[in-house]
Amino acid sequence: MNIILIGALELGLIYSIMALGLFVSYRMLDVADLTVDGSFTTGAAVCAVVSLTGHPLAGLMLSIPAGMAAGLVTSLLQTKMKVQPILAGILTQMALYSINLRIMGNKSNLSLLGKESVFTLTEGWLPQSMSRLAKLPVIVLMVAVICLLLAFFLKTKTGLSLRATGDNVEMVRSSSIDPHFTNALGLAIANGLVALSGAVLAQYQQYSDLNMGVGMVVIALASIIIGEVIVGRRNIPVHILAVVAGSILYRLFIALALRAASPSDLKAISAAIVALAISYPAIKEMIAVAKLKRKGRVTHE
C-alpha cells in the first residue's frame, strides 16, 4: 500500500506540472487549448533523444522551448489566422504527431533503461532501506520551483496583463496592451510546462512513447477542478497549490480505484472521476435544494 501511495504522489506531482500549464491557458487566458496532448509527447520525445546522448538535464531544459514553440503555433493560428481556439489546438496536435515521430527517429517508442537521468543524481543521498523514495526529492524540488516562479510571474505587470486578457480582451486592448502578445506568451508558457511534465515523466518511467500524451487534457482538467473543489481558488498562490493538490488526489483516486478494478477499466474510471469533479457544483446545489424542500415540508407539517 505504501508503494502505491508513493507512486501516486510522485506521478501526481509530475502531472501537476502539466496541470499548471493548462491552468495558465484555461484559467488565466480562458482558452481551451487542446495542444496539450501533442506538446506533452513533444517534451518526452525531445528529452528522450537528448538523454540518450548522456545529457538528461539538458533533455529537460530543451523540452521547454520545444513545447513553447508548439504553443506559439497554436497562438498564431488563433490570433493571425483567425482559427477557433479549439480547432487551432487540434490542428497543432495533429501536426505534432508527425513531428514527434520524426524527433524519435520514426520509432514509436524510445527506451531509457540503464541510461542516466536526473533521478540518478539522488540515488546515493538516501540509505538503501529508503531507496524507493530517491526520486521524490527531485520531483518535489522541481514542482516547488515551478510553483514559486509561476506565482511570481502572474503577479508581475506582464502576468497581470496576461490574466486580464482572459477576463476582458476589450479592456486590455483599450489599455494599449496587445492581446495577441499576451495570448502567445500565455500559450507558450502553458505548453512549455506541459512539455516539461512529459520530459520528467519520460525519465521517471525510463521510456518515451508516441501515444503517451493521449488523454492528458482530461487529466489536467480533472486536476484543476478537483483542486478547486477541495482547496478553493481565493488567490493566485492558493489556486496554484490547489492545482498541485488536485493532481495528487486524482492520481490517488486512480490508484485506489485500480486496486478494486481491472487496468482495462482505467479510461472508464478516469471519465467517471472527471464527470464527478465537473458536476460537483451542480450536485452540491441539488443536495442543498433537496434539503431546503425537505425542511420546508417538515415546517409546513
CSV table of C-alpha atoms in Angstrom, one decimal:
chain,number,residue,atom,x,y,z
A,1,MET,CA,0.0,0.0,0.0
A,2,ASN,CA,2.9,2.4,0.8
A,3,ILE,CA,4.4,1.7,-2.6
A,4,ILE,CA,1.0,2.6,-4.2
A,5,LEU,CA,0.8,5.9,-2.2
A,6,ILE,CA,4.4,6.9,-3.0
A,7,GLY,CA,3.8,6.1,-6.7
A,8,ALA,CA,0.6,8.2,-6.7
A,9,LEU,CA,2.3,11.1,-5.0
A,10,GLU,CA,5.2,11.0,-7.5
A,11,LEU,CA,3.0,10.8,-10.5
A,12,GLY,CA,0.6,13.3,-9.1
A,13,LEU,CA,3.5,15.8,-8.7
A,14,ILE,CA,4.8,15.1,-12.2
A,15,TYR,CA,1.4,15.6,-13.8
A,16,SER,CA,0.8,18.7,-11.7
A,17,ILE,CA,3.4,20.5,-13.9
A,18,MET,CA,1.2,19.7,-16.9
A,19,ALA,CA,-1.9,20.8,-14.9
A,20,LEU,CA,-0.2,24.1,-14.1
A,21,GLY,CA,0.3,24.6,-17.8
A,22,LEU,CA,-3.4,24.1,-18.6
A,23,PHE,CA,-4.1,26.3,-15.6
A,24,VAL,CA,-2.4,29.1,-17.4
A,25,SER,CA,-4.2,28.7,-20.7
A,26,TYR,CA,-7.6,27.6,-19.3
A,27,ARG,CA,-8.0,29.7,-16.2
A,28,MET,CA,-5.8,32.7,-16.9
A,29,LEU,CA,-6.4,33.1,-20.7
A,30,ASP,CA,-9.8,31.4,-20.8
A,31,VAL,CA,-8.6,29.4,-23.8
A,32,ALA,CA,-9.5,25.7,-24.3
A,33,ASP,CA,-6.1,24.6,-25.6
A,34,LEU,CA,-6.0,21.0,-27.0
A,35,THR,CA,-2.4,21.3,-28.0
A,36,VAL,CA,-1.6,19.6,-24.7
A,37,ASP,CA,-1.9,16.1,-25.9
A,38,GLY,CA,0.7,16.7,-28.6
A,39,SER,CA,3.1,19.0,-26.7
A,40,PHE,CA,3.3,16.6,-23.8
A,41,THR,CA,4.7,13.9,-26.1
A,42,THR,CA,7.0,16.5,-27.7
A,43,GLY,CA,8.6,17.2,-24.4
A,44,ALA,CA,9.0,13.5,-23.7
A,45,ALA,CA,10.4,12.8,-27.2
A,46,VAL,CA,13.0,15.7,-27.1
A,47,CYS,CA,14.1,14.7,-23.6
A,48,ALA,CA,14.5,11.0,-24.5
A,49,VAL,CA,16.6,11.8,-27.6
A,50,VAL,CA,18.9,14.2,-25.7
A,51,SER,CA,19.1,11.9,-22.7
A,52,LEU,CA,20.3,9.0,-24.9
A,53,THR,CA,23.3,11.2,-25.7
A,54,GLY,CA,24.1,11.2,-21.9
A,55,HIS,CA,22.7,14.7,-21.1
A,56,PRO,CA,19.5,14.2,-19.1
A,57,LEU,CA,19.4,17.7,-17.6
A,58,ALA,CA,19.8,19.2,-21.0
A,59,GLY,CA,17.0,17.0,-22.2
A,60,LEU,CA,14.7,18.5,-19.6
A,61,MET,CA,15.7,22.1,-20.4
A,62,LEU,CA,15.4,21.6,-24.2
A,63,SER,CA,11.9,20.2,-23.8
A,64,ILE,CA,10.6,23.6,-22.6
A,65,PRO,CA,11.4,25.6,-25.8
A,66,ALA,CA,10.1,22.7,-27.8
A,67,GLY,CA,6.7,22.9,-26.0
A,68,MET,CA,6.7,26.7,-26.2
A,69,ALA,CA,7.2,26.5,-30.0
A,70,ALA,CA,4.0,24.4,-30.2
A,71,GLY,CA,2.1,26.9,-28.1
A,72,LEU,CA,3.2,29.7,-30.3
A,73,VAL,CA,2.0,27.9,-33.4
A,74,THR,CA,-1.4,27.4,-31.8
A,75,SER,CA,-1.5,31.1,-30.8
A,76,LEU,CA,-0.6,32.1,-34.4
A,77,LEU,CA,-3.4,30.1,-35.7
A,78,GLN,CA,-5.8,31.7,-33.3
A,79,THR,CA,-4.7,35.3,-33.5
A,80,LYS,CA,-3.4,35.8,-37.0
A,81,MET,CA,-5.2,33.1,-39.0
A,82,LYS,CA,-8.5,33.6,-37.0
A,83,VAL,CA,-8.9,29.8,-36.4
A,84,GLN,CA,-11.2,28.9,-33.5
A,85,PRO,CA,-9.2,28.1,-30.3
A,86,ILE,CA,-10.3,24.5,-30.0
A,87,LEU,CA,-9.7,23.8,-33.7
A,88,ALA,CA,-6.3,25.6,-33.6
A,89,GLY,CA,-5.3,23.2,-30.8
A,90,ILE,CA,-6.5,20.2,-32.7
A,91,LEU,CA,-4.6,21.2,-35.8
A,92,THR,CA,-1.3,21.7,-33.9
A,93,GLN,CA,-1.8,18.5,-32.0
A,94,MET,CA,-2.3,16.6,-35.3
A,95,ALA,CA,0.9,18.1,-36.8
A,96,LEU,CA,2.8,17.3,-33.6
A,97,TYR,CA,2.1,13.6,-34.1
A,98,SER,CA,4.2,13.5,-37.2
A,99,ILE,CA,6.8,15.9,-35.7
A,100,ASN,CA,7.2,13.8,-32.6
A,101,LEU,CA,7.6,10.7,-34.7
A,102,ARG,CA,10.4,12.4,-36.6
A,103,ILE,CA,12.1,13.5,-33.4
A,104,MET,CA,12.1,10.0,-32.2
A,105,GLY,CA,13.7,8.7,-35.4
A,106,ASN,CA,10.5,7.3,-36.8
A,107,LYS,CA,10.2,5.0,-33.8
A,108,SER,CA,7.0,4.7,-31.8
A,109,ASN,CA,9.0,4.5,-28.5
A,110,LEU,CA,12.4,5.0,-27.1
A,111,SER,CA,13.8,3.1,-24.1
A,112,LEU,CA,15.9,4.9,-21.5
A,113,LEU,CA,16.6,1.8,-19.4
A,114,GLY,CA,20.1,1.9,-18.0
A,115,LYS,CA,20.6,5.5,-19.1
A,116,GLU,CA,21.4,8.3,-16.7
A,117,SER,CA,18.6,10.5,-15.6
A,118,VAL,CA,18.1,13.4,-13.2
A,119,PHE,CA,16.8,10.9,-10.7
A,120,THR,CA,20.1,9.0,-10.6
A,121,LEU,CA,21.6,12.1,-9.1
A,122,THR,CA,19.9,11.4,-5.7
A,123,GLU,CA,20.5,7.6,-5.6
A,124,GLY,CA,23.3,8.0,-3.1
A,125,TRP,CA,21.6,10.5,-0.9
A,126,LEU,CA,19.4,8.1,1.0
A,127,PRO,CA,20.2,4.8,2.7
A,128,GLN,CA,19.4,1.5,0.9
A,129,SER,CA,16.3,1.0,3.0
A,130,MET,CA,14.8,4.3,1.7
A,131,SER,CA,15.9,3.8,-2.0
A,132,ARG,CA,12.2,3.8,-3.1
A,133,LEU,CA,12.0,7.5,-2.1
A,134,ALA,CA,15.1,8.5,-4.0
A,135,LYS,CA,13.0,10.1,-6.9
A,136,LEU,CA,10.6,12.1,-4.7
A,137,PRO,CA,13.0,14.9,-3.5
A,138,VAL,CA,13.9,15.7,-7.1
A,139,ILE,CA,10.2,15.9,-8.2
A,140,VAL,CA,9.2,17.9,-5.1
A,141,LEU,CA,12.0,20.4,-5.7
A,142,MET,CA,11.1,20.9,-9.4
A,143,VAL,CA,7.4,21.4,-8.6
A,144,ALA,CA,8.2,23.8,-5.8
A,145,VAL,CA,10.4,25.9,-8.0
A,146,ILE,CA,7.8,26.0,-10.8
A,147,CYS,CA,5.1,27.0,-8.4
A,148,LEU,CA,7.1,29.8,-7.0
A,149,LEU,CA,8.2,31.1,-10.4
A,150,LEU,CA,4.6,30.9,-11.7
A,151,ALA,CA,3.2,32.7,-8.7
A,152,PHE,CA,5.8,35.4,-9.0
A,153,PHE,CA,5.3,35.8,-12.8
A,154,LEU,CA,1.5,36.1,-12.5
A,155,LYS,CA,1.9,39.0,-10.1
A,156,THR,CA,4.2,41.0,-12.4
A,157,LYS,CA,2.9,43.6,-14.8
A,158,THR,CA,3.2,41.2,-17.7
A,159,GLY,CA,1.5,38.4,-15.7
A,160,LEU,CA,-1.4,40.8,-14.7
A,161,SER,CA,-1.8,41.7,-18.4
A,162,LEU,CA,-2.0,38.0,-19.3
A,163,ARG,CA,-4.6,37.4,-16.6
A,164,ALA,CA,-6.6,40.5,-17.8
A,165,THR,CA,-6.6,39.1,-21.3
A,166,GLY,CA,-8.6,36.2,-20.1
A,167,ASP,CA,-11.0,38.4,-18.2
A,168,ASN,CA,-11.7,41.1,-20.6
A,169,VAL,CA,-9.9,41.4,-24.0
A,170,GLU,CA,-11.5,44.7,-24.9
A,171,MET,CA,-10.3,46.3,-21.6
A,172,VAL,CA,-6.8,45.0,-22.3
A,173,ARG,CA,-6.9,46.4,-25.9
A,174,SER,CA,-8.1,49.8,-24.6
A,175,SER,CA,-5.2,49.8,-22.1
A,176,SER,CA,-2.7,49.7,-25.1
A,177,ILE,CA,-1.8,46.1,-24.4
A,178,ASP,CA,-1.6,43.8,-27.3
A,179,PRO,CA,-3.8,40.8,-26.6
A,180,HIS,CA,-2.1,38.9,-29.3
A,181,PHE,CA,1.2,39.1,-27.5
A,182,THR,CA,-0.3,38.1,-24.1
A,183,ASN,CA,-2.1,35.2,-25.8
A,184,ALA,CA,1.1,34.0,-27.5
A,185,LEU,CA,3.0,34.4,-24.2
A,186,GLY,CA,0.4,32.5,-22.2
A,187,LEU,CA,0.1,29.6,-24.6
A,188,ALA,CA,3.9,29.4,-24.9
A,189,ILE,CA,4.3,29.2,-21.1
A,190,ALA,CA,1.5,26.7,-20.8
A,191,ASN,CA,2.8,24.3,-23.4
A,192,GLY,CA,6.4,24.8,-22.1
A,193,LEU,CA,5.2,23.5,-18.7
A,194,VAL,CA,3.3,20.7,-20.4
A,195,ALA,CA,6.3,19.6,-22.4
A,196,LEU,CA,8.5,19.7,-19.2
A,197,SER,CA,6.0,17.4,-17.5
A,198,GLY,CA,6.3,15.0,-20.4
A,199,ALA,CA,10.1,15.1,-20.2
A,200,VAL,CA,10.1,14.4,-16.5
A,201,LEU,CA,7.7,11.5,-16.9
A,202,ALA,CA,9.9,10.1,-19.7
A,203,GLN,CA,12.9,10.0,-17.4
A,204,TYR,CA,10.7,8.7,-14.5
A,205,GLN,CA,9.3,5.8,-16.5
A,206,GLN,CA,12.5,5.4,-18.5
A,207,TYR,CA,10.9,5.5,-21.9
A,208,SER,CA,9.1,7.8,-24.3
A,209,ASP,CA,6.1,6.6,-26.3
A,210,LEU,CA,4.4,8.3,-29.2
A,211,ASN,CA,1.0,7.9,-27.7
A,212,MET,CA,1.8,8.9,-24.1
A,213,GLY,CA,0.1,12.3,-24.5
A,214,VAL,CA,-3.3,10.8,-25.2
A,215,GLY,CA,-5.9,12.0,-22.7
A,216,MET,CA,-3.6,14.5,-20.9
A,217,VAL,CA,-6.1,17.3,-21.3
A,218,VAL,CA,-8.6,15.3,-19.4
A,219,ILE,CA,-6.1,14.5,-16.6
A,220,ALA,CA,-5.1,18.2,-16.3
A,221,LEU,CA,-8.7,19.4,-16.3
A,222,ALA,CA,-9.6,16.9,-13.7
A,223,SER,CA,-6.7,18.0,-11.5
A,224,ILE,CA,-7.7,21.7,-11.8
A,225,ILE,CA,-11.3,21.1,-10.9
A,226,ILE,CA,-10.7,18.6,-8.1
A,227,GLY,CA,-8.2,21.1,-6.5
A,228,GLU,CA,-10.6,24.0,-6.8
A,229,VAL,CA,-13.4,22.0,-5.3
A,230,ILE,CA,-11.4,20.9,-2.3
A,231,VAL,CA,-8.9,23.7,-1.7
A,232,GLY,CA,-10.6,26.6,-3.4
A,233,ARG,CA,-9.3,29.5,-5.7
A,234,ARG,CA,-9.1,32.5,-3.4
A,235,ASN,CA,-5.8,34.0,-4.7
A,236,ILE,CA,-3.0,33.0,-7.1
A,237,PRO,CA,-0.7,31.2,-4.7
A,238,VAL,CA,-3.7,29.2,-3.2
A,239,HIS,CA,-5.0,28.5,-6.7
A,240,ILE,CA,-1.6,27.1,-7.8
A,241,LEU,CA,-1.4,24.9,-4.7
A,242,ALA,CA,-5.0,23.8,-5.4
A,243,VAL,CA,-3.9,22.6,-8.9
A,244,VAL,CA,-1.0,20.6,-7.4
A,245,ALA,CA,-3.2,19.1,-4.7
A,246,GLY,CA,-5.8,18.2,-7.2
A,247,SER,CA,-3.3,16.4,-9.4
A,248,ILE,CA,-2.1,14.3,-6.4
A,249,LEU,CA,-5.6,13.5,-5.3
A,250,TYR,CA,-6.6,12.5,-8.9
A,251,ARG,CA,-3.7,10.0,-9.1
A,252,LEU,CA,-4.5,8.7,-5.6
A,253,PHE,CA,-8.2,8.2,-6.7
A,254,ILE,CA,-7.0,6.3,-9.8
A,255,ALA,CA,-4.5,4.2,-7.8
A,256,LEU,CA,-7.2,3.2,-5.3
A,257,ALA,CA,-9.8,2.5,-7.9
A,258,LEU,CA,-7.5,0.3,-9.9
A,259,ARG,CA,-6.9,-1.9,-6.8
A,260,ALA,CA,-10.6,-2.8,-6.9
A,261,ALA,CA,-10.9,-2.9,-10.7
A,262,SER,CA,-9.1,-4.1,-13.8
A,263,PRO,CA,-6.4,-2.0,-15.5
A,264,SER,CA,-8.6,-2.2,-18.7
A,265,ASP,CA,-11.2,-0.1,-16.8
A,266,LEU,CA,-8.7,2.9,-16.4
A,267,LYS,CA,-10.4,5.1,-19.1
A,268,ALA,CA,-13.9,4.5,-17.7
A,269,ILE,CA,-12.6,5.2,-14.1
A,270,SER,CA,-10.9,8.4,-15.3
A,271,ALA,CA,-14.0,9.5,-17.1
A,272,ALA,CA,-16.2,8.9,-14.0
A,273,ILE,CA,-13.8,10.9,-11.8
A,274,VAL,CA,-13.7,13.8,-14.2
A,275,ALA,CA,-17.5,13.8,-14.6
A,276,LEU,CA,-18.0,13.8,-10.8
A,277,ALA,CA,-15.5,16.6,-10.4
A,278,ILE,CA,-17.0,18.8,-13.1
A,279,SER,CA,-20.6,18.2,-11.9
A,280,TYR,CA,-19.8,18.6,-8.2
A,281,PRO,CA,-21.1,22.2,-8.0
A,282,ALA,CA,-24.4,21.1,-9.6
A,283,ILE,CA,-24.6,18.0,-7.3
A,284,LYS,CA,-24.0,20.2,-4.3
A,285,GLU,CA,-26.7,22.7,-5.4
A,286,MET,CA,-29.2,19.8,-5.9
A,287,ILE,CA,-28.5,18.5,-2.4
A,288,ALA,CA,-28.9,22.0,-0.9
A,289,VAL,CA,-32.3,22.4,-2.8
A,290,ALA,CA,-33.4,19.0,-1.7
A,291,LYS,CA,-32.6,19.9,2.0
A,292,LEU,CA,-34.5,23.1,1.7
A,293,LYS,CA,-37.5,21.4,0.3
A,294,ARG,CA,-37.4,18.7,3.0
A,295,LYS,CA,-37.0,21.4,5.6
A,296,GLY,CA,-39.9,23.4,4.2
A,297,ARG,CA,-42.1,20.3,4.1
A,298,VAL,CA,-41.3,19.5,7.7
A,299,THR,CA,-42.1,23.0,8.8
A,300,HIS,CA,-45.3,23.1,6.9
A,301,GLU,CA,-46.4,19.8,8.5
